[in-house]
CSV table of N, CA and C in Angstrom, one decimal:
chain,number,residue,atom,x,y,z
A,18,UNK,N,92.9,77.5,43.1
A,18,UNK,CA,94.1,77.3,42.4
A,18,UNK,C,94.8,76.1,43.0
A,19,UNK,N,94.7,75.3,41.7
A,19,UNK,CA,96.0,73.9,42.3
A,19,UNK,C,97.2,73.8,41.9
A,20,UNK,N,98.2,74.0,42.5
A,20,UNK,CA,99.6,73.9,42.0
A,20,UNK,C,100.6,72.5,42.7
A,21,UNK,N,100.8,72.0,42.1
A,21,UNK,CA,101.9,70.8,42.5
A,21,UNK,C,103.0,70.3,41.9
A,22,UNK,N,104.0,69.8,42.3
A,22,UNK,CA,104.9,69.0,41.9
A,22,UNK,C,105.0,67.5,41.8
A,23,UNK,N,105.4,67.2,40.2
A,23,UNK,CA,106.2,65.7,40.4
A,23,UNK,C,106.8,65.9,39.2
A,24,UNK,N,107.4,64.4,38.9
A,24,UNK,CA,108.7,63.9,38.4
A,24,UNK,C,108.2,64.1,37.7
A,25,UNK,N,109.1,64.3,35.8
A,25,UNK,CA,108.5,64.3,35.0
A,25,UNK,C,108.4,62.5,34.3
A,26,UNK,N,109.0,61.8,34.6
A,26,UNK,CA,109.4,60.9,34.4
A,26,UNK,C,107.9,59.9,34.5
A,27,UNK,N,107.3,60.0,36.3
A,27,UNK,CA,106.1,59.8,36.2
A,27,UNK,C,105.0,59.9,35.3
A,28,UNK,N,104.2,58.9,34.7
A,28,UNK,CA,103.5,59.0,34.0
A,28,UNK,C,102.1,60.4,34.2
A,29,UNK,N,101.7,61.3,33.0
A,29,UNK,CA,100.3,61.7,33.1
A,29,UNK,C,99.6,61.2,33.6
A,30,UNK,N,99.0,62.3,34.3
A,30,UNK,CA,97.5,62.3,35.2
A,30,UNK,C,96.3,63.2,34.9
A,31,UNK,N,95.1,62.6,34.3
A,31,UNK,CA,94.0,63.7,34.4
A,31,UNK,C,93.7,65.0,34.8
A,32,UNK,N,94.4,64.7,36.4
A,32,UNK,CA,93.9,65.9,37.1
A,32,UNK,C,95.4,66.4,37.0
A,33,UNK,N,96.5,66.5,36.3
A,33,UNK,CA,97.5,67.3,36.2
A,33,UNK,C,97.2,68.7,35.6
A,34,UNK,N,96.4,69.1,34.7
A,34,UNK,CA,95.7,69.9,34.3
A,34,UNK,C,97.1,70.4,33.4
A,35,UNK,N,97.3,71.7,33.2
A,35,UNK,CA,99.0,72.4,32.5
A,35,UNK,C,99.9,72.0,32.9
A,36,UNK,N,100.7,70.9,32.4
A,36,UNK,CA,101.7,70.4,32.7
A,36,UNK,C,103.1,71.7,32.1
A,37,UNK,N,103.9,72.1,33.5
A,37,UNK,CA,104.8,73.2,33.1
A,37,UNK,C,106.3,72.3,33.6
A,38,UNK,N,107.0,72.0,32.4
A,38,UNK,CA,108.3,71.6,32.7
A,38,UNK,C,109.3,72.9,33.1
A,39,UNK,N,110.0,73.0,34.7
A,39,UNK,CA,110.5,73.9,34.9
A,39,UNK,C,112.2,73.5,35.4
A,40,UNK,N,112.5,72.9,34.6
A,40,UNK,CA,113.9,72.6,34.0
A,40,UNK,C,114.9,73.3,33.1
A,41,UNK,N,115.8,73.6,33.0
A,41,UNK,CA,116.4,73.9,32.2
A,41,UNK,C,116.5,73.3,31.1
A,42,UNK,N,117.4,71.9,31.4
A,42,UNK,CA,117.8,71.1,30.3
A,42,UNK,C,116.2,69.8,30.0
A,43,UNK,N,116.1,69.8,29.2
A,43,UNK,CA,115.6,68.7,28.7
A,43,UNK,C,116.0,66.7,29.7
A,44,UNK,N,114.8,66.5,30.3
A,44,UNK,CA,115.0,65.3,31.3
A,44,UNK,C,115.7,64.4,30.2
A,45,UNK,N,116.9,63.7,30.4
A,45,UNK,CA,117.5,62.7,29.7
A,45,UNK,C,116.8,61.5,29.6
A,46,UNK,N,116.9,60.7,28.5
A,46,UNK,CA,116.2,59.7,28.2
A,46,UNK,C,114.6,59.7,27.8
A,47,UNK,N,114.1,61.0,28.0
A,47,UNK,CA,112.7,61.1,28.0
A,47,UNK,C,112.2,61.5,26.4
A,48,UNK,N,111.2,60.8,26.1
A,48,UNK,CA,110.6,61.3,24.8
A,48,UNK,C,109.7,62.6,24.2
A,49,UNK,N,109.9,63.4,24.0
A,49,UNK,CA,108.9,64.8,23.9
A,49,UNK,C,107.3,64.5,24.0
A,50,UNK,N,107.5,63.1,23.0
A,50,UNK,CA,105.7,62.9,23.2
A,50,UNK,C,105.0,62.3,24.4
A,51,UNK,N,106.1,61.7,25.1
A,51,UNK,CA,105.8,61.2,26.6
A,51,UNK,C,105.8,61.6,27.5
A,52,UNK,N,106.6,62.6,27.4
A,52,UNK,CA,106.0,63.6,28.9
A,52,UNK,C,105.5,64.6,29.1
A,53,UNK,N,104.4,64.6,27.8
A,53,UNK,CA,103.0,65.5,28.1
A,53,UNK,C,103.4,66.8,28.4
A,54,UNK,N,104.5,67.6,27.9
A,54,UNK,CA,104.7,69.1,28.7
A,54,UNK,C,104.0,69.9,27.8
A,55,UNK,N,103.1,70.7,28.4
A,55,UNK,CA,102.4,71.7,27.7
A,55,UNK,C,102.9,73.1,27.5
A,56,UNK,N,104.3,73.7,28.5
A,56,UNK,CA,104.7,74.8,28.7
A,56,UNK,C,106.7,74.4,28.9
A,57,UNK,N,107.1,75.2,28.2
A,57,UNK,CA,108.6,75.5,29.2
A,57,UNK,C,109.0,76.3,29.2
A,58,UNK,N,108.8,77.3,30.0
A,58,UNK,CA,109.0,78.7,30.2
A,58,UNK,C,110.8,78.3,31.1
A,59,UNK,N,111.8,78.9,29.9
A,59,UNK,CA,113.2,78.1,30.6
A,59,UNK,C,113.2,79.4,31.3
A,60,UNK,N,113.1,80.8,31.4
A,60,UNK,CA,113.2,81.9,31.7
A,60,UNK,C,113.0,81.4,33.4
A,61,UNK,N,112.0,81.1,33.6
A,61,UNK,CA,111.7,80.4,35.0
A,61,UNK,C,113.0,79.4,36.2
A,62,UNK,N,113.3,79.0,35.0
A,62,UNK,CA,114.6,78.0,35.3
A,62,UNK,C,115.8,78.1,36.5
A,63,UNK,N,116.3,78.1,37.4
A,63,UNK,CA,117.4,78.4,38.1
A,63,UNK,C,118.9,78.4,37.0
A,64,UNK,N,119.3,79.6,37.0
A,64,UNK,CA,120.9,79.5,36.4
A,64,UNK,C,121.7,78.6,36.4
A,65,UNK,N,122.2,78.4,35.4
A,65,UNK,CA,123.6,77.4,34.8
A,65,UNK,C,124.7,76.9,36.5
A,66,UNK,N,124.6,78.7,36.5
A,66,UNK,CA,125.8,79.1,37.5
A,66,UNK,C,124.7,78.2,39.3
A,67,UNK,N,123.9,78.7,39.4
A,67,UNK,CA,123.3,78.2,40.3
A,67,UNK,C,123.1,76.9,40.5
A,68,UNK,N,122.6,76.3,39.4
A,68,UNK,CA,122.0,74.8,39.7
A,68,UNK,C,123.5,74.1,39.8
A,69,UNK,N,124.5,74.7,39.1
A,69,UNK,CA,125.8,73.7,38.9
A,69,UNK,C,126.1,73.6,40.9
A,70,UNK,N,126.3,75.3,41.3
A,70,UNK,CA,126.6,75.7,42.4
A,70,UNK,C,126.2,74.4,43.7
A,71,UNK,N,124.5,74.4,43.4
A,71,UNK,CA,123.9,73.8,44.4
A,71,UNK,C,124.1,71.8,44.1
A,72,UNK,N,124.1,71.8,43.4
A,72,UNK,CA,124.9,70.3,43.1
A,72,UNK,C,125.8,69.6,43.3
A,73,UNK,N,126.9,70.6,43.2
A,73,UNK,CA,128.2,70.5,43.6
A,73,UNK,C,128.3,70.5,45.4
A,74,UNK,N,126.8,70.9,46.0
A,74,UNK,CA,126.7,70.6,47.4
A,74,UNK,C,127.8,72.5,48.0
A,75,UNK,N,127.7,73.0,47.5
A,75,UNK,CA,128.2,74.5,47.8
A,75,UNK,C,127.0,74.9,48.7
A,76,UNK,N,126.5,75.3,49.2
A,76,UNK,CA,125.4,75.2,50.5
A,76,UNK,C,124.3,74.5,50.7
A,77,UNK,N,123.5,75.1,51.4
A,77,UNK,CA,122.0,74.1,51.9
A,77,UNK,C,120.6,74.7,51.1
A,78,UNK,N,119.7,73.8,50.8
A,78,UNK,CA,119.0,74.1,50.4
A,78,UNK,C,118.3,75.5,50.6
A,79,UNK,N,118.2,76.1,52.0
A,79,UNK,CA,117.7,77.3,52.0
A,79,UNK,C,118.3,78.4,51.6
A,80,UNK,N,119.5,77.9,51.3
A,80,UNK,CA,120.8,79.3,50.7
A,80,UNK,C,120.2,79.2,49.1
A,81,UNK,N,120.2,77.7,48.5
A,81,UNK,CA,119.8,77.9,47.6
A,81,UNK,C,118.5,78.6,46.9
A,82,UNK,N,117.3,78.5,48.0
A,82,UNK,CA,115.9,78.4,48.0
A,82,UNK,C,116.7,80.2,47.6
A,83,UNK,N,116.9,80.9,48.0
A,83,UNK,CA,117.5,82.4,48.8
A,83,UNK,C,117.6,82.9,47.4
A,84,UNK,N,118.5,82.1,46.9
A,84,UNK,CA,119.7,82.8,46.0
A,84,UNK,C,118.7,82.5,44.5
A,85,UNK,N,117.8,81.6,44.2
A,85,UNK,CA,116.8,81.1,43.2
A,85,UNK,C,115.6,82.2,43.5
A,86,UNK,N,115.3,82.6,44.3
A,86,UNK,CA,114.2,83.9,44.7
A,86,UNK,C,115.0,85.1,44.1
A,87,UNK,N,116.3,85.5,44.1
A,87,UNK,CA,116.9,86.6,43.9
A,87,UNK,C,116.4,86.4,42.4
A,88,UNK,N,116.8,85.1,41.7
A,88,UNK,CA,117.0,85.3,40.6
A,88,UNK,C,116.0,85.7,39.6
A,89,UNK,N,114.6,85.1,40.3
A,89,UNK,CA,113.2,84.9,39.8
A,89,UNK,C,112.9,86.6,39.9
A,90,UNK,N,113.3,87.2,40.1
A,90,UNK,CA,113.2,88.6,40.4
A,90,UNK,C,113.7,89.5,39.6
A,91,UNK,N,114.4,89.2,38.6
A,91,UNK,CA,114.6,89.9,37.3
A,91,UNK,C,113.3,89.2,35.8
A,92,UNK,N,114.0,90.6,34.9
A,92,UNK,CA,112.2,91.1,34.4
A,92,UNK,C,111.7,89.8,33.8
A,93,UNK,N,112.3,89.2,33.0
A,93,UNK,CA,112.2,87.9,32.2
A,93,UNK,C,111.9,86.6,33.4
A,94,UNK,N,112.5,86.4,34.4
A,94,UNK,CA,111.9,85.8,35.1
A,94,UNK,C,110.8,86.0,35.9
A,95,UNK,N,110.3,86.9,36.4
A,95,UNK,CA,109.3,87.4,37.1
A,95,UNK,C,107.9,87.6,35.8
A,96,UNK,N,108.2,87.7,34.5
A,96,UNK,CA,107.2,87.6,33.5
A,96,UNK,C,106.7,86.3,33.4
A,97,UNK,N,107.6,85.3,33.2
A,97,UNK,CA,107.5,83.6,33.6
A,97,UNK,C,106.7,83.4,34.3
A,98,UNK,N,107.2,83.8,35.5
A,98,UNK,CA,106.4,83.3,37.0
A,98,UNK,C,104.7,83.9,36.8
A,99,UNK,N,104.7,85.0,36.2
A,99,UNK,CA,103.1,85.3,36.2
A,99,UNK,C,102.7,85.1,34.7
A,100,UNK,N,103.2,84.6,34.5
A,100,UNK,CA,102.5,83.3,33.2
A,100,UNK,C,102.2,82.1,33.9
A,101,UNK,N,103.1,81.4,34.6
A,101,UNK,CA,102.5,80.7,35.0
A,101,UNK,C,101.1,80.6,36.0
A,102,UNK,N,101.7,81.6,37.1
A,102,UNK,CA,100.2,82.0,37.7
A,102,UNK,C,99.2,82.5,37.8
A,103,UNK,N,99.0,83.0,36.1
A,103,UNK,CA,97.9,82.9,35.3
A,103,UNK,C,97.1,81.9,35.0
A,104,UNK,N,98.5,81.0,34.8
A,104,UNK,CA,97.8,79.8,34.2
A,104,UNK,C,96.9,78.7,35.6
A,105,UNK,N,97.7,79.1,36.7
A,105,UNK,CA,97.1,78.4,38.1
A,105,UNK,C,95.8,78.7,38.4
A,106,UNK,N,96.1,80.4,37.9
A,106,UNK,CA,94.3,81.2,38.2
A,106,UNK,C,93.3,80.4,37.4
A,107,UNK,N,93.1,80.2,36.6
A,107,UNK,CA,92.9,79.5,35.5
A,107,UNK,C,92.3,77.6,35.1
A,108,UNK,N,93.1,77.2,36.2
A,108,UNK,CA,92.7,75.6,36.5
A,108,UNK,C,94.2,74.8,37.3
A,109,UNK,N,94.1,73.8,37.5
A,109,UNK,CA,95.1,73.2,37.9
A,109,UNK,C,96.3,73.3,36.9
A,110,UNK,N,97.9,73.3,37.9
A,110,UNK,CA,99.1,73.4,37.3
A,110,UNK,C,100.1,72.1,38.2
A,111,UNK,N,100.3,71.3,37.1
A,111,UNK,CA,101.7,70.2,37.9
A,111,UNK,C,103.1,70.9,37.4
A,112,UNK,N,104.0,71.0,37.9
A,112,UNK,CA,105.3,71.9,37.6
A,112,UNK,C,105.8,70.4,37.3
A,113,UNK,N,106.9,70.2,36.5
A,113,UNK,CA,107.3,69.4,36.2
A,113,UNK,C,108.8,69.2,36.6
A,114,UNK,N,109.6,68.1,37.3
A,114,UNK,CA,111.4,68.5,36.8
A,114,UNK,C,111.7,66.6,37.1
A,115,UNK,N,113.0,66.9,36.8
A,115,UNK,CA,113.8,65.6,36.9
A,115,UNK,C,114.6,65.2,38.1
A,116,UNK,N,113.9,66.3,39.0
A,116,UNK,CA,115.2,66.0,40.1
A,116,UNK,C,114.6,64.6,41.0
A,117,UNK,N,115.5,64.3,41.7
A,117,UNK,CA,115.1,62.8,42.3
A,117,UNK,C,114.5,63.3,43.5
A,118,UNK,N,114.9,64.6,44.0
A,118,UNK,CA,114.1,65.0,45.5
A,118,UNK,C,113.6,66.3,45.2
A,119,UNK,N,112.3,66.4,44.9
A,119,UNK,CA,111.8,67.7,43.9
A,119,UNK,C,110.8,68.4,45.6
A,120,UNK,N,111.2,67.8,46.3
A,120,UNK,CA,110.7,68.4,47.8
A,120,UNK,C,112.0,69.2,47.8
A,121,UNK,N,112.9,69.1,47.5
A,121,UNK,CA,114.2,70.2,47.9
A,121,UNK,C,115.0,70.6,46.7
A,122,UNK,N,114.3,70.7,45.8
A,122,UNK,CA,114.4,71.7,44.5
A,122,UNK,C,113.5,72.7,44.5
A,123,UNK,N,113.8,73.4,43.3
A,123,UNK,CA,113.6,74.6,42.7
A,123,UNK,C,111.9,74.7,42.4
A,124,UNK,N,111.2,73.7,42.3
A,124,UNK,CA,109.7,73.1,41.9
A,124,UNK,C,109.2,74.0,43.4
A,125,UNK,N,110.2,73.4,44.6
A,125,UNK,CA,109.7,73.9,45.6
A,125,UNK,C,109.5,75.1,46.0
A,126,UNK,N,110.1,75.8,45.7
A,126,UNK,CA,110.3,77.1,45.8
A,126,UNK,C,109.1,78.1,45.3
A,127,UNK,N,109.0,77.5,44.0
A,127,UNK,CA,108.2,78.1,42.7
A,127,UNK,C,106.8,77.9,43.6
A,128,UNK,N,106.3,76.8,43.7
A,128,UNK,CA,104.9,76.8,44.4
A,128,UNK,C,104.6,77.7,45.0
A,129,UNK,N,105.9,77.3,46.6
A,129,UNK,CA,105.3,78.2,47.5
A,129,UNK,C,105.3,80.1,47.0
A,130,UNK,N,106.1,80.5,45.8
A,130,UNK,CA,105.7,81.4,45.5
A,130,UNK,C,104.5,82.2,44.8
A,131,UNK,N,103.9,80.8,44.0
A,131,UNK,CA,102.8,80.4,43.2
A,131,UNK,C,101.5,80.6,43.9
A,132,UNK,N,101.7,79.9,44.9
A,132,UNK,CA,100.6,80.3,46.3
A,132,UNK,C,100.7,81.1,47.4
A,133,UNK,N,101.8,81.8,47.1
A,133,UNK,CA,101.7,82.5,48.6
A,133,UNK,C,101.2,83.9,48.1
């Protein structure tokens, strides 16, 4: 099982295999037919209330990592999550998002639960 992250902005790659955009909103500026998303499970997504929270710089990334685990843990989100790692079992998975540091987002999180 391969699971990774990048930007969605970056252009497709071969070995991207299921491209899963795991954003809420739709990447600005971006064209639907351009950035190759094969999946968007928003259920997966970090909350309105959260992502605004962690933006706004209201704690540190591991508060957030914390509080984004809690969330992924209700039924609709935890159905997501093993859709997607179905889809991992399966062949290679690139997660997809728009953040500028996707090493200290929500992408991050997902993997390591993806693989662990």
């Amino acid at each position: 099982m391969s699971v990774r992250v990048r930007r969605v902005y970056d252009p497709a790659e071969p070995e991207d295999g299921v491209r899963v955009l795991v954003d809420r909103l739709w990447p600005r500026g971006l064209a639907k037919d351009a950035a190759r998303v094969d999946e968007w499970p928003k259920a997966l997504t970090p909350s309105t209330e959260l992502r605004r929270w962690y933006h706004a710089g209201g704690g540190t990334y591991e508060e957030f990592a914390e509080r984004y685990e809690a969330e992924l843990a209700a039924e609709e989100a935890a159905e997501a999550l093993d859709g997607v790692r179905d889809l991992a079992g399966k062949g290679d998975v690139t997660l997809l998002t728009a953040s500028k540091t996707p090493e200290q987002s929500h992408a991050t999180v997902l993997v390591r639960l993806l693989e662990g």
